[in-house]
Short mmCIF file of C-alpha atoms in Angstrom, two decimals:
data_model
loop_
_atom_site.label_atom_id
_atom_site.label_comp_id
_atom_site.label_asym_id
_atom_site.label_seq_id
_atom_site.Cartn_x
_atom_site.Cartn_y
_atom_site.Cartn_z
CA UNK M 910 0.00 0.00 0.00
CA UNK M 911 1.47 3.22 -1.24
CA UNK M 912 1.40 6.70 0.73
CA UNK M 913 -0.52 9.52 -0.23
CA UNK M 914 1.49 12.36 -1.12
CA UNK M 915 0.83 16.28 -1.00
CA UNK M 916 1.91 18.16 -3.40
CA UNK M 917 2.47 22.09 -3.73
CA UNK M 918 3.76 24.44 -6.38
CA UNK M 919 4.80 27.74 -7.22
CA UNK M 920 6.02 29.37 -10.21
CA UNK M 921 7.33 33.15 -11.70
CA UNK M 922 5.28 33.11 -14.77
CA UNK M 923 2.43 35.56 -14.37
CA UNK M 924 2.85 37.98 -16.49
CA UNK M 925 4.89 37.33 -18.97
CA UNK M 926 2.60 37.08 -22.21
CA UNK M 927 2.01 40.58 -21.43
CA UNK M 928 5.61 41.81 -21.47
CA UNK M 929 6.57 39.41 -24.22
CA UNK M 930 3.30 40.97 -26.65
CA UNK M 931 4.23 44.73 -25.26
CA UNK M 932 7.99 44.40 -26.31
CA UNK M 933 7.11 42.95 -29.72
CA UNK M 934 5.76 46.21 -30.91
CA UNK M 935 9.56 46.99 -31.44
CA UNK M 936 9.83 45.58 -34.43
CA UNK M 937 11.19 49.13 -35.63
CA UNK M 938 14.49 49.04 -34.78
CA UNK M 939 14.87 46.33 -36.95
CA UNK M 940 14.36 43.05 -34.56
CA UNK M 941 11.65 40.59 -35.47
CA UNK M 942 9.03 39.51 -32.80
CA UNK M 943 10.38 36.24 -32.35
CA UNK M 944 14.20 37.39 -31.54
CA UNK M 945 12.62 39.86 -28.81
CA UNK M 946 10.39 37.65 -27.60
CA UNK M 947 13.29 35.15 -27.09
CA UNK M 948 15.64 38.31 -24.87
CA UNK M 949 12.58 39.17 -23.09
CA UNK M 950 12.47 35.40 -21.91
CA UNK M 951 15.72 34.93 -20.95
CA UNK M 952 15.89 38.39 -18.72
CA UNK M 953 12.60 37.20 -17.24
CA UNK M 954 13.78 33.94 -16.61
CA UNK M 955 17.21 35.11 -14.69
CA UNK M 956 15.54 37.49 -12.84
CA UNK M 957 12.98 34.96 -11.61
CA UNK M 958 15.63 33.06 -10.30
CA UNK M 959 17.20 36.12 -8.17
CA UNK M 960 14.40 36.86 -6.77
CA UNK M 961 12.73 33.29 -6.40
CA UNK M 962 15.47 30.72 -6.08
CA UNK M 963 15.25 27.09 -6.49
CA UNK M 964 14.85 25.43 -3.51
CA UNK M 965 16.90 22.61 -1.96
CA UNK M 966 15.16 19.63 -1.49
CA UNK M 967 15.71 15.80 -1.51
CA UNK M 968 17.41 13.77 1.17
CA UNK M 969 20.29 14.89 1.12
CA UNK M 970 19.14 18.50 3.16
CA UNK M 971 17.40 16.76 5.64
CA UNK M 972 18.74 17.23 9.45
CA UNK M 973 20.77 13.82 10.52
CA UNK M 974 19.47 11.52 9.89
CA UNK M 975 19.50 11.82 5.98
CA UNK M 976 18.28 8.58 5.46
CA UNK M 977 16.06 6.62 7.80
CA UNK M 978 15.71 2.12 7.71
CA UNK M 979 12.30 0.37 7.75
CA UNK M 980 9.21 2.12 7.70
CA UNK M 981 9.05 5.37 8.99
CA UNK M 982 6.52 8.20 7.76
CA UNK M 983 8.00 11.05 9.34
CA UNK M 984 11.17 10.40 7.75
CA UNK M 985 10.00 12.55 4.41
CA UNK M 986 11.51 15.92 2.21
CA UNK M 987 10.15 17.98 -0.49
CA UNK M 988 11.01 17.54 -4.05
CA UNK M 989 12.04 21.01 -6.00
CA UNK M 990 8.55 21.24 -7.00
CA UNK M 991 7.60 20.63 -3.59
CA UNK M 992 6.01 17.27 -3.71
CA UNK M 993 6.00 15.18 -0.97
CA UNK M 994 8.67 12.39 -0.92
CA UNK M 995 10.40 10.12 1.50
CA UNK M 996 14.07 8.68 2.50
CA UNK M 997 13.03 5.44 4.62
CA UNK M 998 13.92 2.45 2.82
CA UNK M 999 10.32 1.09 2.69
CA UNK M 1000 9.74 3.87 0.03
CA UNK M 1001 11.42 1.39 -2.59
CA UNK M 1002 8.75 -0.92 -2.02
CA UNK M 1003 6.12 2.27 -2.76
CA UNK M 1004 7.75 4.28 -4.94
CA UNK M 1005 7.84 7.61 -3.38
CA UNK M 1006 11.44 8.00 -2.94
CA UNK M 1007 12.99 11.56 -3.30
CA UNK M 1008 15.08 11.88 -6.19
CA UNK M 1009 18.35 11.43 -4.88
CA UNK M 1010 17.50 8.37 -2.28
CA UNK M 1011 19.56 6.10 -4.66
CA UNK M 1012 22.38 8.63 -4.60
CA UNK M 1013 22.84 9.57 -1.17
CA UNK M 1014 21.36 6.20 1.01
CA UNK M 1015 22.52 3.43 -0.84
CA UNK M 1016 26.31 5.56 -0.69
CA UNK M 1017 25.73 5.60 3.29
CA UNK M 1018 24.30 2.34 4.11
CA UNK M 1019 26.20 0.37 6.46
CA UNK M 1020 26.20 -3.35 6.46
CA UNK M 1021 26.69 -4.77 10.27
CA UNK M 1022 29.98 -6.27 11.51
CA UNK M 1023 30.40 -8.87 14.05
CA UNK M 1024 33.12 -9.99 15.80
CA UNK M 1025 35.29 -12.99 16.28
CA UNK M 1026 32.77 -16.18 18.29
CA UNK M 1027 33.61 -16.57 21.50
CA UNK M 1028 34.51 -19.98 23.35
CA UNK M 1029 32.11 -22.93 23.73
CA UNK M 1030 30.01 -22.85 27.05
CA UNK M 1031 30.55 -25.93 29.28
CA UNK M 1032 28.25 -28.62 28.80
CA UNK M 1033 24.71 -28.58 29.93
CA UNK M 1034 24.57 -32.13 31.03
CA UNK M 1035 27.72 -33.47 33.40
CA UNK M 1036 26.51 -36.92 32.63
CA UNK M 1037 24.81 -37.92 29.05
CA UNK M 1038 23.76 -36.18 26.59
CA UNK M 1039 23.48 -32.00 26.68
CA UNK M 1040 24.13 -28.84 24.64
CA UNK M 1041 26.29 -26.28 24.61
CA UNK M 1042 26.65 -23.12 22.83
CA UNK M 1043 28.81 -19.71 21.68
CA UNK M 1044 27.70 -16.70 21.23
CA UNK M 1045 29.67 -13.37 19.15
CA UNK M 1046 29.03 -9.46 19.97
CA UNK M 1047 27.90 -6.82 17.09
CA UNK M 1048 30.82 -4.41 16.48
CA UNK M 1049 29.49 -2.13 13.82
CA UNK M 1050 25.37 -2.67 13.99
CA UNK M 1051 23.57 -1.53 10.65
CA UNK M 1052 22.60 1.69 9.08
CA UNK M 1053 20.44 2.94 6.33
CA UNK M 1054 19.05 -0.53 5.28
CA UNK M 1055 22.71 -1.95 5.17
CA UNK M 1056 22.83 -5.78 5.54
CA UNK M 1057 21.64 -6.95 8.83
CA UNK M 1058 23.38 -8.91 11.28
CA UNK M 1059 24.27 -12.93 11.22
CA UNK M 1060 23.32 -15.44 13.69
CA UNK M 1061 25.08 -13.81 16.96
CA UNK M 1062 24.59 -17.46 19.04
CA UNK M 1063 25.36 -21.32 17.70
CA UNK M 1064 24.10 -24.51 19.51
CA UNK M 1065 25.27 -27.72 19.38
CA UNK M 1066 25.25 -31.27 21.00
CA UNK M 1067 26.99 -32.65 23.55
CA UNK M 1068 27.95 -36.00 25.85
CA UNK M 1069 28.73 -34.73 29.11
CA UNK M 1070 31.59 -37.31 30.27
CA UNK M 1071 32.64 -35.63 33.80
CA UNK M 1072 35.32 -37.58 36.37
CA UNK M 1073 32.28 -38.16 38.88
CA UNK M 1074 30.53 -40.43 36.17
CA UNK M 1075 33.41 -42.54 35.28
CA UNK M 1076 33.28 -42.70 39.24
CA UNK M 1077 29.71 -43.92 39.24
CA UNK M 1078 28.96 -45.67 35.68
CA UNK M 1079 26.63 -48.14 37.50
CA UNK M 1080 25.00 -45.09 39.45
CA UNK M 1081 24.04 -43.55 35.64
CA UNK M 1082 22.38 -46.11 34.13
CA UNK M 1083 18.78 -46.16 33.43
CA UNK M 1084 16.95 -47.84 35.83
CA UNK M 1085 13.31 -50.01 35.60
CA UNK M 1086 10.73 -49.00 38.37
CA UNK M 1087 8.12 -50.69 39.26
CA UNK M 1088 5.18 -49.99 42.19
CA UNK M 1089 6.36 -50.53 45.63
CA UNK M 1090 3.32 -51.64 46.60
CA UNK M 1091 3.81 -55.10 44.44
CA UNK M 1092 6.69 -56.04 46.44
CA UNK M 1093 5.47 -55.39 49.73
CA UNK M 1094 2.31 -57.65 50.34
CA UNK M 1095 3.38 -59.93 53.10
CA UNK M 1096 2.04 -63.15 51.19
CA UNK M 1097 5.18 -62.45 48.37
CA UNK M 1098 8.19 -64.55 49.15
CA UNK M 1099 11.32 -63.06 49.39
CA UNK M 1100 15.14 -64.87 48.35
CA UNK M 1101 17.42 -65.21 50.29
CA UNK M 1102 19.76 -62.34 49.19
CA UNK M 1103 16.55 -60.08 49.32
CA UNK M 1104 16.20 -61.16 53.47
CA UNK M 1105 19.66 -60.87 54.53
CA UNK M 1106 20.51 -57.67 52.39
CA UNK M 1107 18.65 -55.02 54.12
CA UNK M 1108 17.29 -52.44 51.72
CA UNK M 1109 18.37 -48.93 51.83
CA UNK M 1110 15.99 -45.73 50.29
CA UNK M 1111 17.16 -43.10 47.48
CA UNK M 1112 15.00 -39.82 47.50
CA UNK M 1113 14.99 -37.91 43.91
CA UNK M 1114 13.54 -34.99 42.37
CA UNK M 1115 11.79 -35.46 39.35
CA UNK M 1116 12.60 -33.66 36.27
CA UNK M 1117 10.82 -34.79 33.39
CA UNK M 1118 8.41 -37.31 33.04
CA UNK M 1119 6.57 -38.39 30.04
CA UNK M 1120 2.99 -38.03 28.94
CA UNK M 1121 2.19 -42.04 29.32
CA UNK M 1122 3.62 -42.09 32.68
CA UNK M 1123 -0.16 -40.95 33.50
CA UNK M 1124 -1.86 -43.62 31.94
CA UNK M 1125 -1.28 -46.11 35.24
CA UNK M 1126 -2.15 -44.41 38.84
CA UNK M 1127 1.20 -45.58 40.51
CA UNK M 1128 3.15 -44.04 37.57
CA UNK M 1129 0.72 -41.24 37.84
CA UNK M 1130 2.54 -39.71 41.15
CA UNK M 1131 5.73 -39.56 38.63
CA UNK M 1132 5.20 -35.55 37.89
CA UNK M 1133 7.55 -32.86 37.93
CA UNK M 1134 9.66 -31.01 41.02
CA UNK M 1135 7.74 -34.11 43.16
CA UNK M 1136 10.57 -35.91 45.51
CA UNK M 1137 9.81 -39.54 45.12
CA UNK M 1138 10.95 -42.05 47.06
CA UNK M 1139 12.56 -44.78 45.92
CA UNK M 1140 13.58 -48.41 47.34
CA UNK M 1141 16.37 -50.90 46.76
CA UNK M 1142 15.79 -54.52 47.69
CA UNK M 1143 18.61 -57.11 47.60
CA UNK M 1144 16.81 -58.61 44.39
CA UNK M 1145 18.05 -55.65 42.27
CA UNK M 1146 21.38 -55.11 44.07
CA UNK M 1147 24.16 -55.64 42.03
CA UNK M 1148 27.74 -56.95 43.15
CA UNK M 1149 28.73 -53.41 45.14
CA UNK M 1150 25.41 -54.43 47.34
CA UNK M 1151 23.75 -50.86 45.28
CA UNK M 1152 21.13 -50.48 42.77
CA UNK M 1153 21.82 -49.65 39.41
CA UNK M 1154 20.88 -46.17 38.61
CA UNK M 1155 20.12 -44.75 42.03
CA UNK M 1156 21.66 -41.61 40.70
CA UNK M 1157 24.67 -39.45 41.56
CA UNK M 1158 24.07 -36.23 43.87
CA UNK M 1159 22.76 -32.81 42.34
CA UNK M 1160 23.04 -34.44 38.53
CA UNK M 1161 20.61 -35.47 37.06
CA UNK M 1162 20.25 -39.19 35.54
CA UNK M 1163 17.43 -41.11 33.81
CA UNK M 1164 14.78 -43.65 34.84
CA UNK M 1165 11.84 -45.97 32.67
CA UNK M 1166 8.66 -47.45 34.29
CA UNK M 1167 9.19 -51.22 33.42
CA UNK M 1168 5.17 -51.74 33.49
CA UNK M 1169 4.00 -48.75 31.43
CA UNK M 1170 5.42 -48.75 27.78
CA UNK M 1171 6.16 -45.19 27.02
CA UNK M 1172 6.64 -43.84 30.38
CA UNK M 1173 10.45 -42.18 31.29
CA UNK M 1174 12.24 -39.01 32.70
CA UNK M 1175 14.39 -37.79 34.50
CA UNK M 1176 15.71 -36.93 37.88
CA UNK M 1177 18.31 -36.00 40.55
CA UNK M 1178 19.09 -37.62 43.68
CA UNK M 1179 19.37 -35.36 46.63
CA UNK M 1180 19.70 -37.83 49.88
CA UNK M 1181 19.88 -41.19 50.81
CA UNK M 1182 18.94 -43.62 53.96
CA UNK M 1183 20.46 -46.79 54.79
CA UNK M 1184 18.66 -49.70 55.46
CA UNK M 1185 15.27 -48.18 55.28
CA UNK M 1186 11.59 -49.19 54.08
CA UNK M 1187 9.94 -46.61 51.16
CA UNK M 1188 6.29 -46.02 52.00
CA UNK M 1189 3.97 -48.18 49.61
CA UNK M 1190 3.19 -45.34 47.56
CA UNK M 1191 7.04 -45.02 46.44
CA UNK M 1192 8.99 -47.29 43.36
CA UNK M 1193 11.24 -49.97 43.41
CA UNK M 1194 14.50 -50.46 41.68
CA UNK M 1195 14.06 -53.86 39.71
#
């Protein structure tokens, strides 16, 4: 959609038929109508311009800025006939650009400069899989539709491989969970590792859980910034006497619901209690 324009003129002509059809009664000195009528033009003309000079006009008069980027309405001049006219690049697009927009923005526009990228951030995830990222600063930001600015941030994968997880590579493996409740009827037998290895409770902050985790009411309880408890019996102990992905402390690890296809997250464990009983509404490590 174009801009309406408003347009004014003046002009030295009134007049001059007169003096041109009054001088060429002098036809007696010898000059023919047309030749005076020609001089009588010419004075006419230069002393219209003394006393009525042209007018500046265009971009290039306007107060800093000359040129303006984008859209921007007040950002207009006169033309020497003193039509309205504009010096914001959007007036390519309508085609009510002053006269010398070419000439005097497209000589000033600055394109934008950016500096060198900075280092890679540390890795968002101490243990597994993360992101990390750089970012660069503008130097020399744009002008007078010059060309804009490149991506000032990058993003990329990462494995987070830290000293503490080489420490505790059975601690960071995904473990199955499965309702406490199952395991704690008093008519289920128990082997013998299970009764003479007492079990011992992890508490952990959930992070992330899945959409599915809802579909079961004991997976249900599995929700976000809720501590959970969760139990290790003797069944699921492994060598060191410990459960297999109980988690390291403050970084977070990864779980699955072995009953409820679909359902998995994330947490972080924050204490521990030795040889202790999780309520029935908790999980077990299996």
């Amino acid at each position: 959609i174009g801009r309406k324009s408003s347009t004014y003129r003046w002009e030295c002509v009134r007049g001059s038929k007169k003096q041109t059809k009054k001088v060429s009664t002098m036809g007696a000195h010898g000059w023919s109508s047309a030749r005076v009528g020609w001089v009588v033009w010419g004075y006419f003309a230069f002393f219209c311009g003394e006393l009525f000079p042209r007018a500046e006009a265009g971009c290039r008069v306007r107060k800093s800025p000359s040129c303006c980027t984008g859209r921007n309405n007040d950002c207009f001049e006169y033309t020497r006939s003193k039509t309205l006219c504009y010096c914001d690049g959007y007036c390519q697009k309508t085609g009510d650009c002053c006269e010398d927009y070419r000439r005097v923005c497209q000589i000033s526009a600055i394109d934008c400069e950016v500096g060198p990228w900075g280092p890679w951030s540390p890795c968002t995830s101490s243990c597994g899989v993360g992101s990390t990222e750089r970012s660069r600063q503008v130097s020399v930001p744009p002008r007078n539709e010059g060309r804009p600015c490149p991506d000032l941030k990058q993003r990329r994968g990462c494995f987070g491989n830290a000293v503490v997880c080489r420490r505790g590579t059975a601690n960071t493996s995904v473990p199955k969970l499965l309702p406490a409740a199952l395991f704690q009827n008093s008519h289920l037998c128990r082997s013998q590792k299970n009764a003479r290895t007492p079990s011992y409770c992890v508490y952990l902050r959930v992070k992330r859980a899945s959409v599915a985790c809802q579909l079961k009411p004991w997976s249900a309880q599995l929700v976000k910034e809720r501590l959970v408890c969760a139990e290790c019996q003797g069944d699921a102990m492994s060598k060191s006497d410990r459960c297999g992905g109980d988690g390291i402390q403050n970084i977070r690890t990864f779980w699955s619901a072995a009953s409820v296809p679909g359902c998995h997250g994330s947490w972080v464990r924050e204490t521990s209690s030795e040889v202790c009983r999780c309520p029935r509404s908790s999980v077990l490590f299996v």
